[in-house]
Coordinates of C-alpha atoms in Angstrom, one line a residue:
Chain A
M1 CA 47.4 -14.7 118.9
K2 CA 45.4 -15.4 122.0
L3 CA 42.2 -13.4 122.3
G4 CA 40.9 -12.2 125.6
L5 CA 37.8 -13.7 127.1
R6 CA 35.7 -10.6 126.3
S7 CA 37.2 -10.4 122.8
R8 CA 36.5 -14.1 122.1
G9 CA 32.9 -13.6 123.3
L10 CA 32.5 -10.7 120.9
V11 CA 34.0 -12.7 118.0
A12 CA 31.7 -15.7 118.8
S13 CA 28.6 -13.4 118.9
A14 CA 29.5 -11.7 115.7
T15 CA 30.1 -15.1 114.0
V16 CA 26.7 -16.4 115.1
I17 CA 25.0 -13.2 113.9
W18 CA 27.0 -13.4 110.6
L19 CA 26.1 -17.0 110.1
C20 CA 22.4 -16.2 110.7
A21 CA 22.5 -13.3 108.2
V22 CA 24.3 -15.3 105.6
F23 CA 22.0 -18.3 106.0
A24 CA 18.9 -16.0 105.7
G25 CA 20.3 -14.4 102.6
T26 CA 21.3 -17.7 101.0
T27 CA 17.9 -19.1 101.7
A28 CA 16.1 -16.1 100.2
L29 CA 18.3 -16.5 97.1
M30 CA 17.6 -20.2 96.9
R31 CA 13.9 -19.6 97.2
Y32 CA 14.0 -17.1 94.3
K33 CA 16.2 -19.4 92.2
N34 CA 13.8 -22.3 92.7
A35 CA 10.5 -20.4 92.4
A36 CA 8.9 -21.8 89.2
G37 CA 7.3 -19.4 86.7
A38 CA 3.6 -19.5 85.7
Q39 CA 2.5 -22.5 83.6
I40 CA -0.7 -23.6 82.0
E41 CA -1.5 -26.9 80.3
P42 CA -0.7 -26.7 76.6
A43 CA -2.8 -28.3 73.9
A44 CA -2.5 -32.1 73.8
R45 CA -2.2 -31.9 70.0
W46 CA -0.1 -29.6 67.8
P47 CA -2.1 -26.4 67.3
T48 CA -3.4 -26.5 63.8
D49 CA -3.4 -22.7 63.4
S50 CA 0.3 -22.4 64.4
A51 CA 2.7 -20.9 61.8
V52 CA 5.6 -22.7 63.5
P53 CA 7.0 -25.3 61.1
R54 CA 6.6 -28.9 62.4
A55 CA 9.3 -31.4 61.6
R56 CA 8.4 -34.4 59.6
G57 CA 9.7 -37.8 60.7
H58 CA 10.7 -36.8 64.2
A59 CA 9.7 -34.7 67.2
T60 CA 9.5 -31.0 67.3
L61 CA 10.5 -28.9 70.3
V62 CA 9.2 -25.3 70.7
L63 CA 10.8 -23.1 73.3
A64 CA 9.3 -19.7 74.1
A65 CA 12.0 -17.1 75.0
H66 CA 12.1 -13.6 76.2
P67 CA 15.0 -12.1 74.2
H68 CA 16.5 -10.3 77.2
C69 CA 15.8 -12.8 80.0
P70 CA 19.1 -13.6 81.7
C71 CA 17.6 -16.8 83.1
T72 CA 16.9 -18.0 79.6
R73 CA 20.6 -18.2 78.8
A74 CA 20.7 -21.4 80.8
S75 CA 17.6 -22.7 78.9
V76 CA 19.4 -22.0 75.6
T77 CA 22.5 -23.7 76.8
E78 CA 20.5 -26.7 78.0
L79 CA 18.6 -26.8 74.7
D80 CA 22.0 -27.0 72.9
R81 CA 23.0 -29.9 75.0
L82 CA 19.7 -31.6 74.6
L83 CA 19.9 -31.3 70.8
M84 CA 23.4 -32.7 70.8
R85 CA 22.3 -35.7 72.9
A86 CA 19.2 -36.2 70.7
R87 CA 21.4 -36.7 67.6
G88 CA 18.9 -35.6 64.9
R89 CA 15.8 -37.0 66.5
L90 CA 14.6 -33.6 67.5
Q91 CA 14.0 -30.3 65.6
A92 CA 13.8 -27.1 67.7
V93 CA 12.2 -23.7 67.1
V94 CA 12.8 -20.9 69.6
L95 CA 10.1 -18.3 69.6
F96 CA 11.5 -14.9 70.5
V97 CA 8.5 -13.0 71.9
K98 CA 8.5 -9.4 70.9
P99 CA 5.8 -7.4 72.7
R100 CA 3.9 -4.7 70.8
G101 CA 5.7 -1.4 71.1
A102 CA 9.2 -2.9 71.3
P103 CA 11.8 -1.0 69.2
E104 CA 13.1 -2.3 65.9
G105 CA 15.7 -5.1 66.5
W106 CA 14.8 -5.5 70.2
E107 CA 14.5 -9.2 69.8
K108 CA 18.0 -9.6 68.2
S109 CA 19.7 -10.3 71.5
D110 CA 22.7 -12.5 72.2
L111 CA 20.2 -15.4 72.7
W112 CA 19.0 -15.0 69.1
T113 CA 22.6 -15.2 67.9
R114 CA 23.3 -18.3 69.9
V115 CA 20.1 -20.1 68.7
A116 CA 20.8 -19.1 65.1
A117 CA 24.2 -20.8 65.4
M118 CA 22.7 -24.1 66.5
P119 CA 22.3 -26.7 63.6
A120 CA 19.1 -28.3 64.9
A121 CA 17.4 -25.1 66.0
K122 CA 16.2 -22.0 64.5
P123 CA 15.0 -18.7 66.0
M124 CA 11.6 -17.3 65.0
L125 CA 10.2 -13.9 65.7
D126 CA 6.9 -14.1 67.6
V127 CA 5.4 -10.6 67.4
D128 CA 3.2 -9.9 70.5
G129 CA 3.6 -13.5 71.5
V130 CA 0.9 -14.9 69.2
E131 CA 2.6 -18.2 68.8
A132 CA 3.6 -18.4 72.4
H133 CA -0.1 -18.1 73.3
R134 CA -1.0 -20.9 70.9
F135 CA 1.5 -23.1 72.9
R136 CA 0.2 -21.7 76.2
A137 CA 3.6 -20.3 77.2
L138 CA 3.7 -17.7 79.9
T139 CA 7.2 -18.0 81.1
S140 CA 10.5 -17.6 79.2
G141 CA 12.0 -21.1 78.9
Q142 CA 8.7 -22.8 78.6
T143 CA 9.3 -25.8 76.3
V144 CA 6.8 -28.1 74.6
V145 CA 7.7 -31.2 72.7
Y146 CA 5.3 -32.9 70.2
D147 CA 6.0 -36.2 68.6
D148 CA 6.0 -37.1 64.9
D149 CA 2.2 -37.5 65.1
G150 CA 1.6 -34.2 66.7
N151 CA 1.0 -35.5 70.3
L152 CA 2.3 -33.5 73.2
I153 CA 4.9 -35.6 75.0
F154 CA 6.5 -32.9 77.3
S155 CA 5.8 -29.4 78.7
G156 CA 7.8 -27.4 81.2
G157 CA 11.3 -26.1 81.6
I158 CA 14.7 -27.7 80.8
T159 CA 16.7 -26.1 83.6
A160 CA 16.9 -27.2 87.2
A161 CA 16.4 -23.8 88.6
R162 CA 16.2 -20.2 87.6
G163 CA 19.1 -19.4 85.2
H164 CA 20.9 -22.6 86.4
Q165 CA 22.7 -24.8 84.0
G166 CA 23.1 -28.5 84.5
D167 CA 21.1 -31.7 84.6
S168 CA 17.4 -31.2 85.0
V169 CA 14.3 -33.2 85.2
G170 CA 12.9 -31.7 82.0
R171 CA 15.9 -32.5 79.9
G172 CA 15.9 -36.1 81.3
L173 CA 12.2 -36.6 80.5
I174 CA 12.6 -35.4 76.9
L175 CA 15.6 -37.7 76.3
A176 CA 13.7 -40.6 77.9
A177 CA 10.8 -39.9 75.5
L178 CA 13.0 -39.8 72.5
D179 CA 14.6 -43.0 73.6
G180 CA 11.2 -44.6 73.4
A181 CA 10.0 -44.5 77.0
R182 CA 6.2 -44.5 77.1
L183 CA 5.5 -41.5 79.2
E184 CA 2.2 -40.0 79.9
H185 CA 2.5 -36.3 79.0
A186 CA 5.6 -35.4 81.1
R187 CA 5.8 -32.1 82.9
A188 CA 8.6 -30.2 84.7
P189 CA 8.6 -26.7 86.3
V190 CA 9.8 -23.8 84.2
F191 CA 12.1 -21.1 85.5
G192 CA 12.5 -17.7 83.8
C193 CA 11.1 -14.2 83.2
A194 CA 7.5 -13.6 82.4
L195 CA 6.8 -13.2 78.7
D196 CA 3.9 -10.8 79.2
T197 CA 4.1 -7.2 80.5
P198 CA 2.8 -6.7 84.1
E199 CA -0.6 -5.3 82.9
N200 CA -1.1 -8.7 81.2
G201 CA -0.1 -10.6 84.3
G202 CA 3.7 -10.9 84.0
T203 CA 6.1 -9.9 86.8
P204 CA 9.7 -8.9 86.1
Chain B
M1 CA 67.5 -25.1 122.1
E2 CA 64.1 -26.8 121.9
S3 CA 62.4 -23.9 123.5
R4 CA 64.1 -21.5 121.0
T5 CA 63.0 -23.8 118.1
K6 CA 59.5 -23.7 119.4
D7 CA 59.5 -19.9 119.7
L8 CA 60.9 -19.5 116.2
L9 CA 58.3 -22.0 114.8
D10 CA 55.5 -20.1 116.6
Q11 CA 56.9 -16.8 115.2
H12 CA 57.0 -18.3 111.6
M13 CA 53.4 -19.7 112.0
R14 CA 52.1 -16.3 113.2
E15 CA 53.9 -14.6 110.3
N16 CA 52.3 -17.1 107.9
Y17 CA 48.9 -16.5 109.5
R18 CA 49.3 -12.7 109.1
K19 CA 50.5 -13.0 105.4
T20 CA 47.7 -15.5 104.5
S21 CA 45.0 -13.3 106.2
R22 CA 46.4 -10.3 104.3
L23 CA 46.0 -12.3 101.1
F24 CA 42.4 -13.3 102.0
S25 CA 41.5 -9.7 102.9
I26 CA 42.5 -8.8 99.3
L27 CA 40.8 -11.9 97.8
L28 CA 37.6 -11.4 99.7
G29 CA 37.3 -7.8 98.6
A30 CA 38.2 -8.8 95.0
Q31 CA 35.6 -11.5 95.0
W32 CA 32.9 -9.1 96.1
V33 CA 33.8 -6.7 93.4
F34 CA 34.0 -9.5 90.9
G35 CA 30.6 -10.9 92.0
I36 CA 29.0 -7.5 91.5
L37 CA 30.5 -7.2 88.0
L38 CA 29.4 -10.7 87.1
A39 CA 25.8 -9.9 88.2
V40 CA 25.9 -6.5 86.3
V41 CA 27.2 -8.2 83.1
I42 CA 25.3 -11.5 83.2
S43 CA 22.0 -10.7 84.8
P44 CA 21.5 -7.0 85.2
R45 CA 17.7 -7.0 84.9
S46 CA 14.8 -9.4 85.1
W47 CA 12.0 -8.9 82.6
A48 CA 8.2 -9.2 82.0
G49 CA 7.5 -8.3 78.5
L50 CA 8.8 -4.8 78.0
A51 CA 9.0 -4.0 81.7
S52 CA 12.2 -4.7 83.6
A53 CA 13.5 -4.4 87.1
T54 CA 16.9 -4.8 88.8
H55 CA 17.7 -8.5 88.9
V56 CA 17.8 -10.3 92.2
H57 CA 21.4 -11.3 91.4
I58 CA 22.5 -7.7 91.7
Y59 CA 21.0 -7.5 95.2
A60 CA 22.5 -10.9 96.0
A61 CA 26.0 -9.8 94.8
V62 CA 25.8 -6.5 96.7
F63 CA 24.1 -7.5 99.9
L64 CA 24.6 -11.2 100.3
G65 CA 28.2 -10.9 98.9
G66 CA 28.8 -8.0 101.2
A67 CA 27.5 -9.9 104.2
I68 CA 29.6 -12.9 103.4
T69 CA 32.7 -10.7 103.0
S70 CA 32.1 -8.4 106.0
L71 CA 33.1 -10.5 109.1
P72 CA 36.1 -12.3 107.5
L73 CA 37.4 -9.1 106.1
F74 CA 37.1 -7.4 109.5
L75 CA 38.8 -10.3 111.2
T76 CA 41.6 -10.6 108.7
L77 CA 42.3 -6.9 109.1
T78 CA 42.0 -6.8 112.9
R79 CA 42.9 -10.3 114.1
P80 CA 45.0 -11.8 111.3
E81 CA 46.6 -14.4 113.6
S82 CA 43.5 -15.7 115.4
Q83 CA 42.2 -19.2 114.7
A84 CA 38.6 -17.8 114.7
T85 CA 39.7 -15.6 111.7
R86 CA 41.0 -18.6 109.8
L87 CA 37.8 -20.7 110.5
V88 CA 35.5 -17.8 109.5
V89 CA 37.6 -17.2 106.3
G90 CA 37.2 -21.0 105.5
V91 CA 33.4 -20.7 105.8
A92 CA 33.3 -17.5 103.8
Q93 CA 35.3 -18.9 100.9
M94 CA 32.9 -21.8 100.5
L95 CA 29.9 -19.5 100.7
W96 CA 31.5 -17.3 98.0
S97 CA 32.0 -20.4 95.9
A98 CA 28.2 -21.1 96.2
L99 CA 27.3 -17.5 95.4
L100 CA 29.6 -17.3 92.4
I101 CA 28.1 -20.5 91.1
H102 CA 24.7 -19.0 91.3
L103 CA 25.8 -15.7 89.8
T104 CA 27.3 -17.5 86.8
G105 CA 24.2 -19.6 86.2
G106 CA 25.6 -22.8 87.6
R107 CA 28.5 -23.0 85.1
I108 CA 30.5 -26.1 85.7
E109 CA 33.7 -24.1 85.4
T110 CA 32.8 -22.0 88.5
H111 CA 32.7 -25.1 90.6
F112 CA 36.5 -25.0 90.4
H113 CA 36.3 -22.0 92.7
V114 CA 35.7 -24.5 95.5
F115 CA 38.9 -26.4 94.8
G116 CA 40.9 -23.3 94.2
S117 CA 39.7 -21.8 97.5
L118 CA 40.7 -25.0 99.3
A119 CA 44.2 -24.6 97.9
F120 CA 44.3 -21.0 99.0
L121 CA 43.0 -22.0 102.5
A122 CA 45.8 -24.5 102.7
F123 CA 48.2 -21.6 102.8
Y124 CA 47.2 -21.3 106.5
R125 CA 48.7 -24.7 107.1
D126 CA 45.8 -25.5 109.5
W127 CA 43.9 -28.6 108.7
K128 CA 40.9 -27.4 110.8
V129 CA 40.3 -24.6 108.2
L130 CA 40.0 -27.3 105.5
A131 CA 37.7 -29.4 107.7
V132 CA 35.4 -26.5 108.4
A133 CA 35.3 -25.6 104.7
T134 CA 34.4 -29.2 103.8
V135 CA 31.6 -29.3 106.4
V136 CA 30.2 -26.1 104.7
V137 CA 30.2 -27.7 101.3
A138 CA 28.7 -30.9 102.6
S139 CA 26.0 -29.0 104.5
D140 CA 25.1 -26.9 101.5
H141 CA 24.6 -30.0 99.4
L142 CA 22.7 -31.8 102.1
L143 CA 20.3 -28.9 102.8
R144 CA 19.8 -28.1 99.1
G145 CA 19.4 -31.8 98.4
I146 CA 16.6 -31.9 100.9
F147 CA 14.7 -28.8 99.9
W148 CA 15.7 -28.2 96.3
P149 CA 17.2 -31.5 95.1
E150 CA 16.8 -30.7 91.3
S151 CA 19.0 -27.6 91.7
V152 CA 21.9 -29.7 92.9
Y153 CA 21.5 -33.1 91.4
G154 CA 19.3 -32.4 88.3
I155 CA 16.8 -35.0 89.4
A156 CA 13.7 -34.7 91.6
D157 CA 14.3 -37.6 93.9
P158 CA 18.0 -38.2 94.5
A159 CA 19.4 -40.9 96.9
W160 CA 20.0 -39.5 100.4
W161 CA 23.7 -40.1 100.2
R162 CA 24.3 -38.0 97.1
F163 CA 25.7 -35.1 99.2
L164 CA 28.4 -37.5 100.4
E165 CA 29.5 -38.1 96.8
H166 CA 30.1 -34.4 96.3
A167 CA 31.8 -34.1 99.7
A168 CA 34.0 -37.1 98.9
W169 CA 35.7 -35.2 96.1
V170 CA 36.3 -32.3 98.3
V171 CA 37.7 -34.7 101.0
F172 CA 39.9 -36.2 98.3
E173 CA 41.6 -32.8 97.7
D174 CA 41.6 -32.2 101.5
V175 CA 43.7 -35.3 102.0
V176 CA 46.3 -34.0 99.6
L177 CA 46.2 -30.5 101.1
V178 CA 46.3 -31.7 104.7
F179 CA 49.3 -33.8 103.9
A180 CA 50.9 -30.7 102.3
C181 CA 50.0 -28.7 105.5
F182 CA 51.7 -31.1 107.8
R183 CA 54.7 -31.4 105.5
G184 CA 54.9 -27.6 105.3
I185 CA 54.8 -27.3 109.1
E186 CA 57.5 -30.0 109.4
E187 CA 59.7 -28.0 107.0
M188 CA 59.1 -24.8 109.0
R189 CA 60.1 -26.7 112.2
S190 CA 63.2 -27.9 110.5
I191 CA 64.1 -24.3 109.4
A192 CA 63.4 -23.1 112.9
R193 CA 65.7 -25.8 114.3
Q194 CA 68.4 -24.8 111.9
R195 CA 68.0 -21.2 112.7
A196 CA 68.1 -21.8 116.4
E197 CA 71.3 -23.8 116.0
L198 CA 72.8 -21.0 113.9
E199 CA 71.8 -18.4 116.5
K200 CA 73.4 -20.5 119.2
T201 CA 76.6 -21.0 117.1
F202 CA 76.7 -17.3 116.3
A203 CA 76.3 -16.4 120.0
E204 CA 79.1 -18.7 121.0
L205 CA 81.2 -17.3 118.2
E206 CA 80.4 -13.8 119.4
R207 CA 81.3 -14.7 123.0
T208 CA 84.5 -16.3 121.9
H209 CA 85.4 -13.3 119.8
Q210 CA 84.8 -11.0 122.8
I211 CA 87.0 -13.3 125.0
V212 CA 89.7 -13.3 122.4
T213 CA 89.6 -9.5 122.0
R214 CA 89.6 -9.0 125.8
T215 CA 92.4 -11.5 126.2
E216 CA 94.5 -9.7 123.6
K217 CA 93.8 -6.4 125.2
L218 CA 94.6 -7.7 128.7
A219 CA 97.8 -9.3 127.4
A220 CA 98.9 -6.0 126.0
V221 CA 97.9 -4.2 129.2
G222 CA 99.7 -7.0 131.2
Q223 CA 102.9 -6.6 129.3
L224 CA 102.8 -2.8 129.7
A225 CA 102.0 -3.2 133.4
A226 CA 104.8 -5.7 133.9
S227 CA 107.2 -3.4 132.2
V228 CA 106.1 -0.3 134.0
G229 CA 105.9 -2.1 137.3
H230 CA 109.4 -3.6 136.9
E231 CA 110.9 -0.2 135.9
L232 CA 109.2 1.6 138.8
R233 CA 109.9 -1.0 141.5
N234 CA 113.7 -0.4 141.8
P235 CA 113.4 3.5 142.0
L236 CA 110.6 3.1 144.5
T237 CA 112.6 0.8 146.6
A238 CA 115.4 3.3 146.6
I239 CA 113.0 6.1 147.5
R240 CA 111.6 4.0 150.3
N241 CA 115.0 3.3 151.7
A242 CA 116.1 6.9 151.4
H243 CA 112.8 8.0 153.0
A244 CA 113.4 5.5 155.9
Y245 CA 116.9 6.8 156.5
I246 CA 115.9 10.5 156.3
S247 CA 112.9 9.9 158.6
K248 CA 115.1 8.2 161.2
R249 CA 117.6 11.0 161.1
V250 CA 114.9 13.7 161.1
M251 CA 113.1 12.2 164.0
K252 CA 116.3 12.2 166.0
S253 CA 116.9 15.9 165.2
D254 CA 115.3 19.1 166.3
A255 CA 113.1 19.0 163.3
A256 CA 111.1 16.3 165.0
S257 CA 109.5 19.0 167.1
D258 CA 108.0 20.5 164.0
A259 CA 104.6 19.0 163.7
R260 CA 104.4 19.7 160.0
T261 CA 107.7 17.9 159.4
V262 CA 106.3 14.8 161.1
Q263 CA 103.0 15.1 159.3
F264 CA 104.7 15.3 155.9
L265 CA 107.1 12.4 156.6
G266 CA 104.0 10.3 157.5
L267 CA 102.3 11.4 154.3
Q268 CA 105.4 10.4 152.3
E269 CA 105.4 7.0 153.9
R270 CA 101.8 6.4 153.2
E271 CA 102.0 7.4 149.6
I272 CA 105.2 5.3 149.0
H273 CA 103.3 2.4 150.4
A274 CA 100.4 3.1 148.1
C275 CA 102.7 3.3 145.1
N276 CA 104.2 0.0 146.2
R277 CA 100.9 -1.6 146.4
I278 CA 99.9 -0.5 143.0
I279 CA 103.1 -1.9 141.5
S280 CA 102.6 -5.2 143.3
D281 CA 99.0 -5.4 142.0
L282 CA 100.2 -4.7 138.4
L283 CA 103.0 -7.3 138.7
D284 CA 100.7 -9.9 140.3
F285 CA 98.2 -9.4 137.5
A286 CA 100.7 -9.5 134.7
R287 CA 103.1 -12.2 135.8
E288 CA 102.4 -15.7 134.5
R289 CA 104.1 -17.6 137.3
P290 CA 103.8 -21.3 137.2
L291 CA 102.0 -22.8 140.2
D292 CA 104.1 -24.3 142.9
L293 CA 101.6 -26.6 144.6
R294 CA 102.5 -27.8 148.1
P295 CA 100.5 -28.9 151.1
C296 CA 99.4 -25.6 152.6
P297 CA 97.3 -25.5 155.8
V298 CA 94.5 -22.9 155.4
R299 CA 94.1 -21.5 158.9
P300 CA 97.8 -20.3 159.2
L301 CA 97.6 -18.9 155.7
I302 CA 94.6 -16.8 156.8
E303 CA 96.5 -15.5 159.8
E304 CA 99.4 -14.5 157.4
A305 CA 96.9 -12.7 155.2
F306 CA 95.5 -10.9 158.2
S307 CA 98.9 -9.7 159.1
I308 CA 99.5 -8.3 155.7
V309 CA 96.1 -6.6 155.2
T310 CA 96.0 -2.9 156.1
G311 CA 93.3 -2.9 158.8
R312 CA 90.9 -0.2 159.8
D313 CA 89.7 1.0 163.2
G314 CA 86.6 -0.8 164.3
V315 CA 86.9 -3.6 161.7
S316 CA 87.5 -7.0 163.2
L317 CA 89.1 -9.8 161.3
I318 CA 88.0 -13.2 162.5
N319 CA 89.5 -16.5 161.4
E320 CA 86.9 -19.2 161.8
V321 CA 88.8 -21.9 159.8
P322 CA 88.7 -25.2 161.8
V323 CA 92.0 -26.2 163.2
D324 CA 91.5 -29.8 161.9
L325 CA 90.6 -28.8 158.3
P326 CA 92.3 -31.2 155.8
V327 CA 95.2 -29.6 154.1
P328 CA 94.9 -28.8 150.4
A329 CA 97.8 -28.4 147.9
L330 CA 98.2 -24.7 147.0
D331 CA 100.7 -22.2 145.6
K332 CA 101.1 -20.6 149.0
G333 CA 102.3 -17.2 147.7
Q334 CA 99.6 -16.8 145.1
F335 CA 96.8 -18.1 147.3
R336 CA 97.9 -15.8 150.1
Q337 CA 97.7 -12.9 147.7
V338 CA 94.1 -14.1 146.8
L339 CA 93.1 -14.0 150.4
V340 CA 94.9 -10.7 151.1
N341 CA 93.1 -9.1 148.2
L342 CA 89.7 -10.5 149.2
I343 CA 90.1 -9.6 152.9
Q344 CA 91.4 -6.1 152.0
N345 CA 88.4 -5.6 149.7
S346 CA 86.1 -6.6 152.6
V347 CA 87.8 -4.3 155.0
E348 CA 87.5 -1.4 152.5
A349 CA 83.8 -2.3 151.9
M350 CA 83.0 -1.0 155.4
P351 CA 81.4 2.4 155.3
A352 CA 83.6 5.0 156.8
G353 CA 83.2 5.5 160.6
R354 CA 81.2 2.2 161.0
A355 CA 82.4 -0.8 162.9
G356 CA 82.2 -4.2 161.1
T357 CA 83.5 -7.7 160.9
V358 CA 85.3 -9.7 158.2
R359 CA 84.9 -13.3 158.8
V360 CA 86.9 -16.1 157.0
T361 CA 85.5 -19.6 157.1
A362 CA 86.5 -22.8 155.5
A363 CA 85.0 -26.3 155.2
M364 CA 85.4 -29.5 153.3
D365 CA 82.5 -31.1 151.5
A366 CA 82.6 -34.1 149.2
G367 CA 86.3 -33.7 148.6
R368 CA 86.1 -30.0 147.9
W369 CA 87.3 -27.1 150.0
R370 CA 85.1 -24.1 150.3
I371 CA 86.6 -20.9 151.7
G372 CA 84.4 -18.0 152.5
V373 CA 85.3 -14.4 153.1
A374 CA 82.3 -12.5 154.4
D375 CA 81.8 -8.9 155.6
D376 CA 78.8 -7.0 156.9
G377 CA 79.8 -3.9 154.9
A378 CA 78.0 -1.8 152.3
G379 CA 77.3 -4.7 149.9
I380 CA 77.6 -4.5 146.1
D381 CA 75.0 -3.4 143.7
P382 CA 73.6 -6.4 141.7
E383 CA 74.3 -4.6 138.5
L384 CA 78.0 -4.6 139.3
H385 CA 78.4 -8.3 140.1
A386 CA 79.4 -9.3 136.6
K387 CA 82.0 -6.6 136.4
I388 CA 83.9 -6.6 139.6
F389 CA 86.3 -9.3 138.5
E390 CA 87.2 -7.4 135.4
P391 CA 90.6 -5.7 135.3
L392 CA 90.7 -2.0 135.8
F393 CA 87.1 -1.9 137.1
T394 CA 86.8 -0.2 140.5
T395 CA 84.3 1.8 142.5
K396 CA 86.9 3.1 144.8
S397 CA 88.4 6.6 144.4
K398 CA 91.9 5.3 145.0
G399 CA 91.6 1.7 143.7
T400 CA 93.6 0.3 140.8
G401 CA 90.8 -2.0 139.7
L402 CA 93.2 -4.9 139.8
G403 CA 92.7 -6.5 143.2
L404 CA 89.8 -8.7 142.3
A405 CA 91.1 -9.3 138.8
V406 CA 94.3 -10.7 140.4
V407 CA 92.0 -12.9 142.5
A408 CA 90.1 -14.2 139.5
T409 CA 93.4 -14.8 137.5
M410 CA 95.1 -16.7 140.3
L411 CA 92.1 -18.8 141.2
K412 CA 91.7 -19.7 137.6
R413 CA 95.3 -20.9 137.5
H414 CA 94.4 -23.1 140.6
G415 CA 91.3 -24.4 138.8
C416 CA 89.2 -22.9 141.5
S417 CA 85.9 -21.1 141.1
I418 CA 84.6 -18.1 143.0
T419 CA 81.1 -17.0 143.6
L420 CA 79.6 -13.9 145.1
Q421 CA 76.6 -13.2 147.2
S422 CA 75.8 -9.7 148.2
E423 CA 73.0 -7.6 149.4
V424 CA 73.3 -3.8 149.5
G425 CA 73.5 -2.6 153.1
R426 CA 73.9 -6.1 154.5
G427 CA 77.3 -7.2 153.3
T428 CA 79.1 -9.5 150.8
R429 CA 80.3 -13.0 150.8
F430 CA 82.9 -14.4 148.4
E431 CA 83.2 -18.2 148.3
I432 CA 86.1 -20.0 146.8
E433 CA 85.7 -23.6 145.8
L434 CA 88.8 -25.6 145.3
P435 CA 88.8 -28.5 142.9
A436 CA 88.5 -32.0 144.3
Q437 CA 91.8 -33.3 145.5
T438 CA 93.2 -35.7 148.0
P439 CA 94.1 -33.9 151.3
S440 CA 97.8 -33.6 151.5
A441 CA 98.4 -34.1 155.2
A442 CA 96.9 -33.6 158.6
A443 CA 96.1 -30.1 159.7
A444 CA 99.0 -28.1 160.9

C-alpha cells in the first residue's frame, strides 16, 4: 500500500516522536535498574559480637535480605548459583531483616522458603536488623564474605543490576577469591530495596 | 501472463501483510497485558523496611510498555500493508523483548523472546524487517555495553566487540529466516503463476464454451431458417408472378384510373420484394455452399452490386476501385452478396432526408487486397461495434439482423477479415482484407 506524501510525513514524524519517547523511557528504566543502593564499609574482621554462626574450615558468606524485596529474588538466585560453583568451599547465612512492628510471620516470604531449600545456606531471622547493622548492611542483597580466618574478602552485591540475574562482577570476585586469587578486599555495587524504613534513611 | 502473475503476487503479498499485521496487533496488545501482569506478580512493590511503594516495573510495564505498543498497534490497525508499519513492528518487538527481560529479572528464558519474535517477524516475508530488528538488538547491546556494561555482560570492562557477539547469534537466525522469506516469496510467485495460467485456461475454456453454444444455436436457427425459407420461396414466387400478371391486367383496365388501386398494387409489390429479401437473407445465412473460387475483377463486381442495391434519393454510390487493380480469386456470387449487403447497409445508414455518399475503394498492399465501403451516414455507436456482425442483431425497425451476419459468414469462408471504423454523426467504414494470394489475371 502506497502512502500519500502527507501521510508518509505524518508516519515519519510519529515514528520519530515514538522513538524519542521509547528511548527516554528505556533510559529512565535503565538508570533505575543500574542505580546502586546505599553501602558503607563493613568491618575488616568478623564482628565478634555477631550471633551469626561462622563456618569452620572455609569461608562464610552473609547476605542481608529484605523478605519482600522483589530485586532480592535475583540475589538469592545468584547466591544459589554461587554456592553451586563454590562446591562446598562456602557456607552462607541469609539474614532476613524484620523491622520492629512487623506482623508475625512477615519475614516468611517466598525468599525464606527458597533459601531454606538450599543445602549450603540457611535463613536467619534478624529482628530489627541488629545483625545487618553489625555487618554494615543498608541495602537488601548486601553480601559480605569472610575467609576462614575471619578476614573480610568481599563486600557488595552479587547481581549485575537491580533485580537482574546473570553474571556479575560480585559473583566473579567471590569465586576468584575462593579459587585462591589474592584480592585486596574486593567490592561491588549492591542493588536492592533499603533495609531500613524511610525515617531511618531508607527509600522504597 | 507475466503481468497477471505480478498482480496476483502483489495481491498475495498485500494479503500476507494484512494478515501478519493483524497477528501483530493481537500480539502487541497481549504482550502489553502480559507485561503488566508480570510486573504485578513479580515485582508489585519496592520496599524500605516496612514502608512500600509501587514498583518502578509497574510504571515501566504500563507506560513504557504502552508507549512501545502504541504506534505499531495504531499502524497495524490503520495501515496494515505499509512497509513503515512492518519496520515499526520490527523495532517494537525487539523493544518488547528488552522490556520483558527486565520485567522478568533478566531470566535467560526470556531472551528466547528475541528469537521467537524474529520468527514471527519473518511471517512478513520482508528481510528489511529482520534487518531493522537486528539493528535494534545490536544497538541496545552497544549502548548498554557503553553505559552499563555489567548489566549486559556481567563484567565491568568488557571488550568493545562484545555487542557483535550477541548480534552475531541474531544474525545467524536472520540468515535462516531471510532464506525462508525468499523461498516463501518464490513459492508465492509460483502459485501466482499457476493461478494466472489456470485463469487463462479457464477464460479460453469459457470462450470456447460460448462459441460452441452459439454455434449450436446458430446451427439450429440456420436449419430452421433454411427450411422455412425454402418452403416460403416457392409460394412467394407464385404470388409474385400472380401479382405481376394481375398488375399488368389491372393497369390496362379502367381500374388503373383509381388512385387507391395503383397505390395498393405498389404496396403489394414492395412488400413481396421485402419478403423475398428476408428469405434470401435467411437462405444465404443458412446455406453452407462450397466456395467456387475463380478470377473475379473487383471493379465490375462493385458495379453489379450497385445495380442490385436498393438505392435512395440523394445517396450517391461511387465506385473508386482502380481499373488496373490485380484480380483476386473469389466466389463471385457470395462475394457480390457481401458487397451488396455492406453497400445496402451503408445506404440505409443515411439519416432520412439527408444526402450522402457511399464510396467503395480497393487497393492491393503486400499481396493483400483491401476493399473499403465507406459512408458519411449516422455512424455506429461504439458499444454496438462488437454486436453488429451477430445474427439477428439489428437496430433497424424492418431489418432481419442477418445482413452483416451473412457478410461475416461469407468472408470467413473466404478466409477474409473485416474491420470497422465508425464515428457517430461522421460515418462508417468497413474494410475487408483478403488473404494473400497470387493475382489471377490482369484487370478486366
